[in-house]
Amino acid sequence: MRALRAWLSRFGGLFGRRQRDRDLADEMESHLQMHIEDNLARGMTPAEARRQALIKLGGVEQTKESYRERRGLPFLDTLLQDIRFAFRMLRKSPGFTAVAVLTLALGIGANTAIFSLVDGVMLRSLPYPHSDQIVYFGWLDKSLIPDLSVPEFEFFRDRATKFAALAGFQGYGDQELSQGGTKRWITAGFVTDGFFETLGVNPRLGRLFGREFTRPGAAYAAVLTDSLWRTAFAADPNIIGRQIILDNQTYTVTGILPSGFKYTQHADLFTSLHLGSNMGNNGLNTDVIGRLKPDVSFSQAQAEAALLGAEFFAQASAEQHQGSGVLHLDRLQDYLASDYRTTLLMLLSAVGLLLLIACANVASLLLARAGARQKEVSVRLALGATRSRLLGQFLTEGLILGIAGAAVGLAGAVAVLRVFVSAIPWDLPSIDRITLDGRVLLFTSLIGIGASIAFGLASFFQTRKLDLNSTLKDARGVVGASRTRASLLNALVIGEVAISLMLTLGAGLLLKTLYNPYQEKLGFNPEHLVLMHTPFRSSMSDANVWNFERNALARIQAIPGVQSAAIVSVAPLHGQGNLPAQRDGHPEDSIGGTEYRPISSNYFSTMGIPVLRGRAFEQSDFSSSAPVAVINETLARDWWGSQNPLGDRIVIGEYQGRQYLPTPQPPLQIVGVVADVKGMLLNRPAPAMVYVPALQGLAINGSTDWLIQTSAPAGLAAALRKAITDVAPDQRIVDLEPMTQLISASVAQPNFEALLMGTFGALALILTLVGVYGVLSFQVVQRTHEIGIRIALGATRGNVMRLVIVRATTLAVIGVAIGIGAAFGLARLMASLLYQVAPTDATIFAAVAVLVLAVAMLASYIPARRAMRVDPMVALRHE
Amino acid sequence: MTDKASDKSNYKSSGKTSDKTDVQQGTLALMILKTLASMGALHGYGIARRIEQTSGNLLSLNYGTLYPALLKLEQEGYIASEWGLSTNNRKAKYYKLTRAGRRQLEREAQEWEQTAAIVARFLSPEGERT
């Protein structure tokens, strides 16, 4: 207790220093005076009295000093002093401070933001209870798509024993909600029973719907989100059990979801899927998720899924169903994040490298500064400063730089993360919840602070070799050469150049991947094409659809400025729609999900898709019922190889129950082969595709895409809308946009990645610029004397400039060489992010190498000019 | 000894005659407490003089070492200080014992006597025999 009391009192002694000093001085003074008076009384002379009193006291200053040490906490006192001094030093060179702090802040901020992103997407669990028990079912090796068909889903659901719940999800769709006279468009998610049970979500009101709502012909059920319930139904609790109208179809509201519920995308409500009631159920269109029973391990569930998958293939006879696949489980979290894993890893590496560059930069700045401060250090040593005191001082400066960097970095990270999250083009349940991660911030801050302290230390150890005499005598303020520092600085420059080369290279490769789609054979000409999308009510029959389309097409074609107009079930890059298909009589040639496109007769000419063999559809195909098809190049190559597919036939398959029907539709005669066109994704090869005349087609997508080739877009939108509503007054029109815009949208994700990488690359270059500039400037200052002599001895300005530039070039070239070597090593990480660009693309490598070298040259320009302008008289006079 | 003597506050009084003993920090604290207990409130100079007189001028006390010792005792709460006027009408800082200081004095005096008794027994001829 006493000790604590004394410590507190000593801590208090750190403050109010002046008052206490005055007190002590007064006390000493009165002590001396009393002693002197006594001495005088004993008969000493005034001078002797004073002298004796001072001797007896042992020196006023010594007493004060030991008193002060007792009064406060000496180490804390020193620390405060160091901090004050450090701030003064940093304020005195604002350029250095700003660059060092910003550099660190950049590294720390970017790392914190990206780590938080990775944490939110990959590490933190999904926002559902016991989310590690939620799994995703997918086919491996069956087709390009892992999704299941509805019959497959039912097959597994009815047999699986390891799952507490299993459910199917068929994406989202826009539907029209009618309430009395008012109509509003809402987004619905289509799910089977068990969907919310699988996610572990309980309704806040009412109940979830059961299987009775998913049988063909049954009533439809709807579960509303909290927000729709509040906005459209005024949070009326009596809504439960009532009927609502969506697309002229009645749905019974069974429950309200808790607020904040989200699956992969925004939805206003979820409706019950009727399984097996329409053609769409035959495609691979169902995401199947399940929740493990509490006592079941993931591997047990995995084993059961594999078994069921094999059983499914065994049950379908060879003729009815071909191909094979393995039913595979993923944790839902991993499945949802899998698309972004590589991106995130790449971003992580990128920011990691950026932090390295930042640290290298601060290091080179500190080292260079340590050189410039040698004189100051020598003076302080000569005045009696101890080495440990100097060490403390350097440490404090490093610490303050690091902390300032971390603080600015935190502010930056908050802002950057906000931008990131709003710009992320990813569909994930957890995206809205991504927040700044405290642990990450702590970690990166420690790295940054650690780096600045470490290099503060390094610069301190430089001073150990300091020879006081020579430094003080050397009027130039810096010692001639510290070899270790010179080589350390060179190593830092080389490392920085190498790392920024790698970052810029990564950015360059991604940018080229991004650029490629524009060069990529889309398979059609997007110029002068306008896209329009019309979703149908589910009540619309196939025949009605074609009637509506034909009439509207005629009106659109009559619009002035419209050269041509066509329809297709799904335009390229706008989605997918697939059905099982088989080459007639060749069960070995079947595809579970062949892209299927009902089109109007002039679709190919409107799109500019060349017909390679045979013919396009003709008007006669739209009036006769002779079933015909046009296939794309990929399908022709896959099934016919070098043979001629014309005249051969294909079958569009159909499930009934769990069996393939051999001929659900009459086989289609192939009348033509057209060039490949992209499917849903720009960065994937064109899928196998079958085109049929819209009259004969099955409206599996429930909507039509309109493609209008036109030269006069002004006023076009209104005219198009009028053409549609003239035919069908209630028809909804969405996505009216130029085709080129759709292309940009489909590169949004690579865009985002390239944007980030581009930013990191640019930052790396800027940091390198600063780093190289700092080191070279320092070296020029260091060599001022030598340069002066050279000039005095007749070196031309050009020679001097070359001296600096050659040094910069040498370092940069070494750095570039190392960076290129390392980039080759990292090629594999990049490969999966690139499309049609080799990770060792020679053009990009060359371009980036030149760019980095140019940056190094640029960085050396100012120091070189400074060297060139050295006045020999001034430089030598310093001697 | 309740406190280790630190190098800095234990100034050697070189040049003095060798028959005078240096005062160690802990001992000094005890002397200060005892002096204040018997004399009442006293200023630093007075304490120094009193200690020297009590020791029969056998102690060589460097007056400067007194002040850190006083500060330490004050920080520990054993003594309290106040500015006042000396007999010569001079402004001086007066120290006086607190209640905690009085207890501490009793404790330390007892400990000191014990230590002294033990050491004395070791040094006495009887102690050597056993």
Short mmCIF file of C-alpha atoms in Angstrom, two decimals, chain A residues 623-769:
data_model
loop_
_atom_site.label_atom_id
_atom_site.label_comp_id
_atom_site.label_asym_id
_atom_site.label_seq_id
_atom_site.Cartn_x
_atom_site.Cartn_y
_atom_site.Cartn_z
CA SER A 623 -46.13 -21.65 -90.04
CA SER A 624 -45.49 -25.35 -90.44
CA SER A 625 -45.13 -27.75 -87.61
CA ALA A 626 -42.24 -29.70 -89.15
CA PRO A 627 -39.87 -29.63 -86.18
CA VAL A 628 -36.52 -28.06 -87.06
CA ALA A 629 -33.47 -26.84 -85.18
CA VAL A 630 -30.29 -24.90 -85.77
CA ILE A 631 -27.31 -25.87 -83.64
CA ASN A 632 -24.16 -23.99 -82.82
CA GLU A 633 -20.60 -24.83 -83.81
CA THR A 634 -19.70 -26.26 -80.39
CA LEU A 635 -22.54 -28.76 -80.39
CA ALA A 636 -21.81 -29.74 -84.02
CA ARG A 637 -18.17 -30.32 -83.17
CA ASP A 638 -18.96 -32.24 -79.95
CA TRP A 639 -21.43 -34.66 -81.46
CA TRP A 640 -20.60 -34.82 -85.13
CA GLY A 641 -16.92 -34.00 -85.23
CA SER A 642 -15.95 -33.65 -88.85
CA GLN A 643 -19.21 -35.17 -90.08
CA ASN A 644 -22.10 -33.17 -91.44
CA PRO A 645 -24.88 -32.71 -88.88
CA LEU A 646 -27.34 -31.36 -91.45
CA GLY A 647 -30.30 -33.66 -91.89
CA ASP A 648 -29.48 -35.51 -88.66
CA ARG A 649 -31.88 -35.16 -85.73
CA ILE A 650 -31.69 -34.25 -82.07
CA VAL A 651 -34.14 -34.85 -79.23
CA ILE A 652 -34.93 -32.31 -76.56
CA GLY A 653 -35.41 -34.50 -73.53
CA GLU A 654 -37.98 -34.37 -70.82
CA TYR A 655 -38.40 -35.97 -67.46
CA GLN A 656 -41.57 -37.57 -66.37
CA GLY A 657 -41.46 -38.86 -62.89
CA ARG A 658 -37.83 -39.81 -62.69
CA GLN A 659 -37.54 -41.28 -66.15
CA TYR A 660 -36.36 -39.75 -69.35
CA LEU A 661 -38.97 -40.06 -72.05
CA PRO A 662 -37.26 -41.11 -75.23
CA THR A 663 -39.31 -38.77 -77.44
CA PRO A 664 -41.19 -36.17 -75.45
CA GLN A 665 -41.25 -34.00 -78.51
CA PRO A 666 -40.75 -35.18 -82.02
CA PRO A 667 -37.04 -35.20 -82.87
CA LEU A 668 -35.87 -31.95 -84.44
CA GLN A 669 -34.26 -31.97 -87.85
CA ILE A 670 -31.07 -29.96 -88.01
CA VAL A 671 -31.29 -27.45 -90.83
CA GLY A 672 -28.30 -25.27 -90.04
CA VAL A 673 -25.16 -24.66 -88.03
CA VAL A 674 -24.37 -21.15 -86.77
CA ALA A 675 -21.27 -19.63 -85.23
CA ASP A 676 -20.87 -19.78 -81.44
CA VAL A 677 -22.28 -17.03 -79.28
CA LYS A 678 -21.46 -16.45 -75.64
CA GLY A 679 -23.76 -17.95 -73.07
CA MET A 680 -24.37 -16.32 -69.71
CA LEU A 681 -20.74 -15.63 -68.97
CA LEU A 682 -18.36 -13.64 -71.06
CA ASN A 683 -15.30 -15.33 -69.67
CA ARG A 684 -16.41 -18.89 -70.37
CA PRO A 685 -16.37 -20.72 -73.67
CA ALA A 686 -19.62 -20.74 -75.61
CA PRO A 687 -21.92 -23.54 -74.36
CA ALA A 688 -23.57 -26.08 -76.66
CA MET A 689 -26.74 -24.45 -77.95
CA VAL A 690 -29.89 -25.45 -79.81
CA TYR A 691 -32.09 -22.86 -81.52
CA VAL A 692 -35.71 -23.60 -82.40
CA PRO A 693 -38.40 -21.45 -84.06
CA ALA A 694 -40.30 -19.55 -81.38
CA LEU A 695 -43.57 -21.00 -82.63
CA GLN A 696 -42.36 -24.51 -81.86
CA GLY A 697 -40.41 -23.59 -78.75
CA LEU A 698 -41.12 -24.18 -75.10
CA ALA A 699 -41.24 -20.98 -73.05
CA ILE A 700 -39.04 -22.30 -70.28
CA ASN A 701 -37.71 -18.93 -69.24
CA GLY A 702 -41.05 -17.20 -68.74
CA SER A 703 -39.84 -14.11 -70.51
CA THR A 704 -38.69 -12.75 -73.84
CA ASP A 705 -35.61 -10.79 -74.78
CA TRP A 706 -36.06 -8.36 -77.64
CA LEU A 707 -33.13 -7.31 -79.76
CA ILE A 708 -33.57 -4.21 -81.84
CA GLN A 709 -31.03 -3.12 -84.39
CA THR A 710 -31.38 0.59 -84.83
CA SER A 711 -29.49 3.69 -85.80
CA ALA A 712 -31.75 6.17 -84.01
CA PRO A 713 -31.92 5.54 -80.31
CA ALA A 714 -33.49 8.97 -79.52
CA GLY A 715 -37.13 8.48 -78.59
CA LEU A 716 -36.72 4.79 -79.26
CA ALA A 717 -37.50 3.71 -75.72
CA ALA A 718 -40.93 5.37 -75.74
CA ALA A 719 -41.73 3.94 -79.14
CA LEU A 720 -40.70 0.45 -78.01
CA ARG A 721 -42.80 0.68 -74.89
CA LYS A 722 -45.76 1.83 -76.92
CA ALA A 723 -45.34 -1.03 -79.39
CA ILE A 724 -45.45 -3.52 -76.55
CA THR A 725 -48.31 -2.00 -74.58
CA ASP A 726 -50.35 -1.59 -77.75
CA VAL A 727 -50.37 -5.37 -77.97
CA ALA A 728 -50.45 -6.20 -74.28
CA PRO A 729 -51.46 -3.21 -72.11
CA ASP A 730 -50.35 -4.83 -68.84
CA GLN A 731 -47.02 -6.08 -70.08
CA ARG A 732 -44.04 -5.11 -67.97
CA ILE A 733 -40.86 -3.94 -69.67
CA VAL A 734 -37.52 -4.06 -67.91
CA ASP A 735 -33.84 -3.76 -68.80
CA LEU A 736 -34.30 -1.48 -71.79
CA GLU A 737 -30.66 -0.80 -72.56
CA PRO A 738 -28.00 -0.89 -75.26
CA MET A 739 -26.40 -4.29 -75.69
CA THR A 740 -23.01 -2.73 -75.02
CA GLN A 741 -24.21 -1.84 -71.53
CA LEU A 742 -25.10 -5.44 -70.83
CA ILE A 743 -21.59 -6.39 -71.85
CA SER A 744 -20.13 -3.89 -69.39
CA ALA A 745 -22.39 -5.22 -66.65
CA SER A 746 -21.27 -8.76 -67.28
CA VAL A 747 -17.69 -7.72 -66.71
CA ALA A 748 -18.61 -5.97 -63.44
CA GLN A 749 -16.86 -8.53 -61.29
CA PRO A 750 -13.63 -8.71 -63.29
CA ASN A 751 -13.97 -4.93 -63.42
CA PHE A 752 -14.07 -4.73 -59.65
CA GLU A 753 -11.09 -7.03 -59.31
CA ALA A 754 -9.14 -5.18 -61.95
CA LEU A 755 -10.06 -1.87 -60.35
CA LEU A 756 -8.71 -3.00 -57.00
CA MET A 757 -5.60 -4.55 -58.48
CA GLY A 758 -5.09 -1.51 -60.67
CA THR A 759 -5.34 0.69 -57.58
CA PHE A 760 -2.85 -1.44 -55.71
CA GLY A 761 -0.51 -1.47 -58.69
CA ALA A 762 -0.69 2.31 -58.99
CA LEU A 763 -0.14 2.75 -55.26
CA ALA A 764 2.84 0.41 -55.42
CA LEU A 765 4.32 2.47 -58.23
CA ILE A 766 3.78 5.72 -56.35
CA LEU A 767 5.34 4.29 -53.21
CA THR A 768 8.28 3.02 -55.21
CA LEU A 769 8.64 6.41 -56.80
#
